Short mmCIF file of C-alpha atoms in Angstrom, two decimals:
data_model
loop_
_atom_site.label_atom_id
_atom_site.label_comp_id
_atom_site.label_asym_id
_atom_site.label_seq_id
_atom_site.Cartn_x
_atom_site.Cartn_y
_atom_site.Cartn_z
CA MET A 4 0.00 0.00 0.00
CA SER A 5 2.82 2.30 -0.89
CA ALA A 6 2.65 6.02 -1.40
CA ASP A 7 4.55 8.16 -3.82
CA SER A 8 7.82 8.35 -1.92
CA ALA A 9 9.69 10.61 -4.33
CA THR A 10 10.27 13.97 -2.65
CA PRO A 11 12.37 17.04 -3.35
CA GLU A 12 13.88 16.98 0.12
CA SER A 13 16.85 14.72 0.72
CA GLY A 14 16.57 12.39 3.65
CA GLU A 15 12.90 13.16 4.21
CA HIS A 16 12.16 9.67 5.43
CA ALA A 17 14.58 10.33 8.25
CA ASP A 18 11.93 12.63 9.71
CA ASN A 19 9.49 11.58 12.39
CA SER A 20 6.88 10.07 10.07
CA ASP A 21 6.28 6.34 9.97
CA PRO A 22 7.44 4.99 6.58
CA ASP A 23 5.33 1.86 7.04
CA ALA A 24 2.18 3.97 7.07
CA ASP A 25 3.38 6.71 4.72
CA LEU A 26 0.66 8.51 2.80
CA TRP A 27 0.60 10.28 -0.52
CA LEU A 28 -0.38 13.33 1.51
CA ASP A 29 2.93 13.04 3.38
CA SER A 30 4.72 13.35 0.04
CA PHE A 31 2.49 16.26 -0.96
CA ALA A 32 3.24 17.99 2.37
CA ARG A 33 6.97 17.42 1.94
CA TYR A 34 6.85 19.18 -1.43
CA LEU A 35 5.51 22.19 0.46
CA GLY A 36 8.28 21.98 3.05
CA PHE A 37 6.33 20.58 5.99
CA GLY A 38 8.89 17.82 6.48
CA ARG A 39 11.57 20.44 7.10
CA ILE A 40 9.27 22.42 9.37
CA GLY A 41 8.61 19.34 11.47
CA ARG A 42 12.31 18.64 11.85
CA LEU A 43 13.10 22.28 12.53
CA PHE A 44 10.75 22.37 15.52
CA ASP A 45 11.40 18.74 16.45
CA LEU A 46 7.71 17.87 16.16
CA SER A 47 6.69 14.26 16.41
CA LEU A 48 4.07 14.66 13.70
CA PRO A 49 4.02 13.11 10.22
CA PRO A 50 4.14 15.77 7.45
CA ALA A 51 0.48 15.10 6.56
CA TYR A 52 -0.66 15.88 10.10
CA LEU A 53 1.42 19.02 10.30
CA TYR A 54 0.19 20.17 6.89
CA ALA A 55 -3.46 19.62 7.84
CA VAL A 56 -3.20 21.34 11.21
CA VAL A 57 -1.34 24.38 9.85
CA THR A 58 -3.46 24.89 6.73
CA VAL A 59 -6.94 23.93 7.96
CA VAL A 60 -6.69 25.52 11.41
CA GLY A 61 -4.71 28.43 9.94
CA TRP A 62 -7.40 29.21 7.38
CA ALA A 63 -10.12 29.01 10.04
CA ALA A 64 -8.17 31.50 12.14
CA VAL A 65 -7.42 33.84 9.20
CA SER A 66 -11.01 33.89 7.91
CA THR A 67 -12.28 34.51 11.45
CA GLY A 68 -9.80 37.34 11.91
CA LEU A 69 -10.79 38.94 8.60
CA ASP A 70 -14.47 38.84 9.53
CA LEU A 71 -13.84 40.42 12.91
CA LEU A 72 -11.11 42.95 12.15
CA TYR A 73 -11.53 43.83 8.47
CA PHE A 74 -15.18 43.29 7.57
CA GLY A 75 -16.62 43.95 11.03
CA THR A 76 -19.00 41.01 10.85
CA ASP A 77 -19.56 37.94 12.98
CA PRO A 78 -17.41 35.01 11.84
CA ILE A 79 -19.17 32.18 10.07
CA TYR A 80 -18.46 29.96 13.09
CA VAL A 81 -20.54 32.32 15.23
CA ARG A 82 -23.35 32.73 12.72
CA ASN A 83 -23.44 28.97 12.14
CA PRO A 84 -21.52 26.96 14.75
CA TYR A 85 -22.06 23.83 12.66
CA PHE A 86 -19.36 25.15 10.33
CA LEU A 87 -16.87 24.04 12.97
CA LEU A 88 -17.62 20.54 11.73
CA GLN A 89 -15.83 21.40 8.49
CA PRO A 90 -12.28 21.73 9.89
CA ILE A 91 -12.97 18.92 12.35
CA ALA A 92 -14.02 16.61 9.50
CA LEU A 93 -10.96 17.54 7.43
CA LEU A 94 -8.57 16.85 10.31
CA GLY A 95 -10.49 13.65 11.01
CA SER A 96 -10.07 12.67 7.37
CA VAL A 97 -6.29 12.87 7.64
CA TYR A 98 -6.35 10.87 10.86
CA GLY A 99 -8.71 8.35 9.25
CA SER A 100 -6.45 7.91 6.23
CA ARG A 101 -3.47 7.12 8.39
CA SER A 102 -5.47 4.95 10.79
CA LEU A 103 -6.88 2.89 7.91
CA ARG A 104 -3.41 2.52 6.41
CA ARG A 105 -2.10 1.18 9.72
CA SER A 106 -5.10 -1.14 10.06
CA TYR A 107 -4.49 -2.49 6.58
CA GLU A 108 -0.86 -3.25 7.38
CA ALA A 109 -1.98 -4.92 10.62
CA ALA A 110 -4.53 -7.03 8.69
CA VAL A 111 -1.87 -8.17 6.21
CA GLU A 112 0.36 -9.14 9.12
CA GLU A 113 -2.42 -10.88 11.08
CA MET A 114 -3.41 -12.93 8.04
CA LYS A 115 0.25 -13.88 7.43
CA LEU A 116 -0.13 -13.07 3.74
CA GLU A 117 3.62 -12.92 3.25
CA GLU A 118 3.80 -16.61 4.15
CA ARG A 119 0.84 -17.56 1.96
CA THR A 120 1.64 -15.98 -1.38
CA ASP A 121 4.57 -15.87 -3.79
CA ASP A 122 3.81 -12.24 -4.66
CA ILE A 123 3.38 -10.15 -1.51
CA ASP A 124 3.96 -6.97 -3.55
CA GLN A 125 0.44 -7.27 -4.91
CA PHE A 126 -0.74 -6.42 -1.38
CA ARG A 127 1.79 -3.62 -0.92
CA ASP A 128 1.51 -1.57 -4.12
CA LEU A 129 -2.25 -1.26 -4.46
CA ILE A 130 -2.48 2.10 -6.23
CA PRO A 131 0.05 3.45 -8.75
CA PRO A 132 1.89 6.56 -7.50
CA TRP A 133 0.44 8.76 -10.24
CA PHE A 134 -3.21 8.03 -9.34
CA PRO A 135 -3.51 10.41 -6.33
CA TRP A 136 -1.81 13.15 -8.33
CA LEU A 137 -4.31 12.61 -11.14
CA LEU A 138 -7.24 12.86 -8.72
CA PHE A 139 -5.78 15.95 -7.11
CA GLY A 140 -5.15 17.61 -10.47
CA THR A 141 -8.69 16.84 -11.62
CA ALA A 142 -10.29 18.08 -8.38
CA ALA A 143 -8.21 21.27 -8.28
CA THR A 144 -8.90 22.03 -11.95
CA LEU A 145 -12.66 21.57 -11.57
CA GLN A 146 -12.71 23.80 -8.50
CA LEU A 147 -10.67 26.50 -10.24
CA LEU A 148 -12.99 26.39 -13.27
CA ARG A 149 -15.99 26.75 -10.97
CA THR A 150 -14.29 29.69 -9.22
CA TYR A 151 -13.57 31.38 -12.54
CA ALA A 152 -17.17 30.88 -13.70
CA ASP A 153 -18.55 32.53 -10.54
CA LEU A 154 -15.76 35.09 -10.18
CA GLY A 155 -18.05 38.08 -9.91
CA THR A 156 -20.07 36.66 -7.02
CA PHE A 157 -17.24 36.21 -4.50
CA THR A 158 -16.08 38.51 -1.75
CA SER A 159 -12.30 38.78 -1.29
CA THR A 160 -12.42 36.10 1.42
CA GLY A 161 -14.63 33.91 -0.74
CA LEU A 162 -12.22 34.29 -3.64
CA VAL A 163 -9.29 33.09 -1.51
CA ALA A 164 -11.38 30.23 -0.15
CA ASN A 165 -12.60 29.05 -3.56
CA GLY A 166 -9.45 29.85 -5.53
CA VAL A 167 -6.78 28.69 -3.08
CA VAL A 168 -8.05 26.91 0.02
CA PHE A 169 -10.57 24.54 -1.57
CA PRO A 170 -8.38 23.35 -4.49
CA PHE A 171 -4.99 23.30 -2.74
CA VAL A 172 -5.80 22.57 0.92
CA TYR A 173 -9.10 20.73 1.15
CA ALA A 174 -8.80 18.78 -2.12
CA PRO A 175 -5.51 16.97 -1.27
CA ILE A 176 -6.91 15.91 2.11
CA LEU A 177 -10.09 14.52 0.59
CA VAL A 178 -8.17 12.89 -2.26
CA GLN A 179 -5.95 11.10 0.24
CA PHE A 180 -8.91 9.64 2.11
CA LEU A 181 -10.58 8.63 -1.15
CA VAL A 182 -7.43 6.81 -2.28
CA VAL A 183 -7.15 4.81 0.94
CA TYR A 184 -10.88 4.06 0.84
CA VAL A 185 -10.67 2.80 -2.75
CA GLU A 186 -7.68 0.63 -1.84
CA ILE A 187 -9.65 -1.04 0.94
CA GLU A 188 -13.08 -1.34 -0.65
CA PHE A 189 -12.10 -2.06 -4.27
CA VAL A 190 -8.47 -2.96 -4.87
CA THR A 191 -7.76 -5.27 -1.93
CA PRO A 192 -10.80 -7.56 -2.38
CA TRP A 193 -10.04 -7.90 -6.09
CA ARG A 194 -6.33 -8.59 -5.51
CA LEU A 195 -7.28 -11.23 -2.96
CA TYR A 196 -9.74 -12.81 -5.38
CA GLU A 197 -7.06 -12.99 -8.08
CA SER A 198 -4.26 -14.16 -5.75
CA ASP A 199 -2.88 -17.53 -4.73
CA VAL A 200 -3.48 -16.87 -1.03
CA GLY A 201 -6.28 -19.37 -0.60
CA ILE A 202 -8.49 -19.80 2.47
CA HIS A 203 -7.48 -20.50 6.06
CA PHE A 204 -9.98 -23.28 6.79
CA LEU A 205 -8.69 -23.77 10.34
CA ASP A 206 -9.78 -20.22 11.23
CA PRO A 207 -11.48 -20.45 14.67
CA HIS A 208 -13.88 -17.67 13.62
CA GLY A 209 -15.12 -19.81 10.74
CA VAL A 210 -14.75 -17.09 8.11
CA GLY A 211 -11.73 -18.45 6.24
CA GLY A 212 -9.25 -16.14 7.96
CA LEU A 213 -10.79 -13.05 6.35
CA ARG A 214 -12.11 -11.47 9.55
CA PRO A 215 -9.34 -8.78 9.54
CA PHE A 216 -10.43 -7.64 6.08
CA GLY A 217 -14.09 -7.75 7.11
CA GLU A 218 -13.25 -5.54 10.08
CA LEU A 219 -11.31 -3.20 7.81
CA VAL A 220 -14.22 -2.82 5.38
CA LYS A 221 -16.45 -1.92 8.32
CA LYS A 222 -13.94 0.54 9.80
CA ALA A 223 -13.46 2.35 6.47
CA TYR A 224 -17.19 2.76 6.07
CA TYR A 225 -17.53 4.11 9.62
CA TYR A 226 -15.38 7.09 8.62
CA VAL A 227 -17.70 7.75 5.68
CA VAL A 228 -20.71 7.55 8.01
CA ALA A 229 -19.11 10.10 10.34
CA GLY A 230 -18.41 12.41 7.39
CA LEU A 231 -21.97 12.13 6.09
CA VAL A 232 -23.47 12.87 9.48
CA ALA A 233 -21.22 15.92 9.86
CA TYR A 234 -22.22 17.08 6.36
CA ALA A 235 -25.92 16.65 7.20
CA PHE A 236 -25.61 18.85 10.30
CA LEU A 237 -23.60 21.39 8.31
CA ILE A 238 -26.15 21.81 5.52
CA TYR A 239 -29.35 21.52 7.60
CA ALA A 240 -28.06 23.45 10.67
CA PRO A 241 -30.89 22.39 12.96
CA GLY A 242 -32.07 25.09 15.34
CA LEU A 243 -30.60 27.95 13.33
CA PRO A 244 -32.46 30.40 11.06
CA VAL A 245 -30.73 29.37 7.85
CA ALA A 246 -32.01 29.34 4.31
CA SER A 247 -33.59 26.18 2.95
CA VAL A 248 -31.19 23.46 1.87
CA SER A 249 -30.47 23.55 -1.83
CA ALA A 250 -31.46 20.61 -4.01
CA THR A 251 -27.80 20.25 -5.03
CA ALA A 252 -26.59 19.84 -1.42
CA ALA A 253 -29.27 17.24 -0.69
CA ALA A 254 -28.47 15.42 -3.93
CA ILE A 255 -24.76 15.34 -3.09
CA PHE A 256 -25.55 13.80 0.29
CA THR A 257 -27.74 11.09 -1.24
CA ALA A 258 -25.23 10.39 -4.04
CA VAL A 259 -22.32 9.96 -1.62
CA TRP A 260 -24.45 7.82 0.69
CA ALA A 261 -25.56 5.56 -2.17
CA ALA A 262 -22.03 5.36 -3.60
CA SER A 263 -20.59 4.38 -0.21
CA ILE A 264 -23.14 1.57 0.11
CA THR A 265 -22.18 0.39 -3.36
CA THR A 266 -18.50 0.27 -2.41
CA VAL A 267 -19.19 -1.82 0.69
CA ALA A 268 -21.47 -4.11 -1.31
CA PHE A 269 -18.71 -4.59 -3.88
CA ALA A 270 -16.14 -5.50 -1.22
CA VAL A 271 -18.51 -7.94 0.46
CA PHE A 272 -19.55 -9.52 -2.85
CA VAL A 273 -15.99 -10.05 -4.11
CA LEU A 274 -14.78 -11.48 -0.81
CA HIS A 275 -17.88 -13.69 -0.70
CA ARG A 276 -17.21 -15.02 -4.21
CA PHE A 277 -13.59 -15.64 -3.22
CA LEU A 278 -14.64 -17.66 -0.18
CA HIS A 279 -17.31 -19.49 -2.16
CA ARG A 280 -14.91 -20.44 -4.96
CA GLU A 281 -12.10 -21.58 -2.68
CA LYS A 282 -14.48 -23.55 -0.46
CA ARG A 283 -16.10 -25.34 -3.41
CA ASP A 284 -12.73 -26.11 -5.01
CA GLU A 285 -11.39 -27.57 -1.76
CA LEU A 286 -14.53 -29.66 -1.19
CA GLU A 287 -14.28 -31.03 -4.73
CA ARG A 288 -10.62 -31.92 -4.17
CA LEU A 289 -11.35 -33.63 -0.86
CA GLU A 290 -14.30 -35.48 -2.35
CA ALA A 291 -12.14 -36.80 -5.18
CA GLU A 292 -9.50 -37.89 -2.66
CA LEU A 293 -12.17 -39.58 -0.55
CA ARG A 294 -13.55 -41.50 -3.53
CA SER A 295 -10.08 -42.77 -4.36
CA HIS A 296 -10.02 -44.63 -1.03
CA ILE A 297 -13.55 -46.05 -1.27
CA GLU A 298 -14.82 -49.00 -3.23
CA ASN A 299 -18.01 -48.33 -5.20
CA PRO A 300 -18.18 -44.69 -4.01
CA TRP A 301 -21.16 -43.73 -6.16
CA ASN A 302 -23.60 -46.01 -4.37
CA VAL A 303 -24.26 -44.95 -0.79
CA ARG A 304 -25.96 -48.28 0.00
CA GLU A 305 -23.12 -50.45 -1.27
CA TYR A 306 -19.90 -48.44 -0.88
CA ASP A 307 -17.14 -50.00 1.20
CA VAL A 308 -14.03 -48.69 2.92
CA PRO A 309 -11.06 -51.07 2.79
CA GLU A 310 -9.62 -51.80 6.22
CA ASP A 311 -6.23 -50.34 5.36
CA ALA A 312 -7.87 -47.05 4.27
CA THR A 313 -10.09 -46.52 7.31
CA ASP A 314 -7.83 -44.01 9.08
CA GLN A 315 -7.20 -42.04 5.90
CA VAL A 316 -10.92 -41.88 5.08
CA GLU A 317 -11.71 -40.67 8.59
CA LYS A 318 -9.14 -37.87 8.32
CA ILE A 319 -10.52 -36.79 4.96
CA ARG A 320 -14.05 -36.73 6.37
CA GLU A 321 -12.88 -34.55 9.25
CA ARG A 322 -11.31 -32.16 6.77
CA ILE A 323 -14.52 -32.07 4.75
CA GLU A 324 -16.46 -31.16 7.90
CA THR A 325 -13.96 -28.42 8.70
CA VAL A 326 -14.19 -26.93 5.21
CA SER A 327 -17.99 -27.24 5.13
CA ALA A 328 -18.25 -25.35 8.42
CA THR A 329 -16.51 -22.30 6.93
CA ARG A 330 -18.99 -19.52 6.25
CA GLU A 331 -18.96 -17.83 2.88
CA TYR A 332 -18.95 -14.24 4.11
CA PRO A 333 -15.74 -12.59 5.36
CA ALA A 334 -16.94 -11.50 8.79
CA THR A 335 -18.82 -12.54 11.87
CA PHE A 336 -22.49 -11.81 12.54
CA ASN A 337 -21.57 -8.94 14.90
CA ILE A 338 -19.50 -7.23 12.21
CA TRP A 339 -22.25 -7.35 9.61
CA SER A 340 -25.02 -6.37 12.01
CA GLN A 341 -22.99 -3.30 12.99
CA LEU A 342 -22.29 -2.52 9.34
CA LEU A 343 -25.94 -2.82 8.30
CA LEU A 344 -26.96 -0.52 11.16
CA SER A 345 -24.37 2.05 10.13
CA VAL A 346 -25.69 1.97 6.55
CA ALA A 347 -29.05 3.25 7.77
CA VAL A 348 -27.69 5.90 10.16
CA PRO A 349 -26.69 8.67 7.67
CA LYS A 350 -29.99 8.58 5.79
CA ALA A 351 -31.97 8.45 9.02
CA VAL A 352 -30.09 11.50 10.33
CA GLN A 353 -30.68 13.38 7.08
CA LEU A 354 -34.41 12.63 7.06
CA PHE A 355 -34.71 13.62 10.70
CA LEU A 356 -32.85 16.91 10.25
CA ALA A 357 -34.83 17.72 7.12
CA SER A 358 -38.07 17.34 9.07
CA VAL A 359 -36.99 19.51 12.01
#
């Protein structure tokens, strides 16, 4: 799950970031000099964290100061305290990206994938280094085009926000989370399906050893749920005299909610098909081996087990029972019940806030 490690600063990986959980956003922050800043002040923060804190919190402070001292108006965070959820969500997004990266590495270790495949790199390099840059370039370009189209409608603060902060501060943070989310919900299940890893049929949880990935799918979606709930409070602002919510804002909420459900469904479906295929293949292999030790195996009323094959047949039958007991979904009942509940939460919150 490597990030783009090329940076313009020599020895950057000697800073206090964790190379094992390095993010593309760390590389992006190093290009802007945040690696040097961290070392200069001896801060035990990865470049991505330092970048997010300085830029997101800095912009909140600057915009508040401009409202108070230059424009003589109440800051947006006073007029609508729910806007505080915006910087909180952005900082949470950076934390979530790094937390999910660490959880992925822990899942790979817990599942002992390095011992079970001849190509462990397929579970290390999930996204090509250019992909986050492409997403960032696309997002920044679209935002700048939108800013140019509405140029005459912005105040000076709004122009800085839409022309600088949104494309070059918020966009990289959101792109980083999206990349990690895509790695977990799309790339990893497909790589596993196409790999030679196989199934751990002795898994005491009975899910083929895929519980760590099932937990990871759930954890990634939880961050999306938190973001959607924050967005719902931001746009509906319950208890405040705000204008009606635009159809575009409501449509964005529903689109992101539906898309997130689709991603989870994809991950579950691919992992399910992987378990189903491996389980059926192993049962067919064991059945063929069992038949080779039995006389007249096709007739249940007349088959016979030679005396010298009794122990072998019993072992094969035990293995068949073990394989048959493996469930075909990559998580326990508790995991999926929690996941299904969290699927309903964002929409329920939106409908409730819309009715208030």
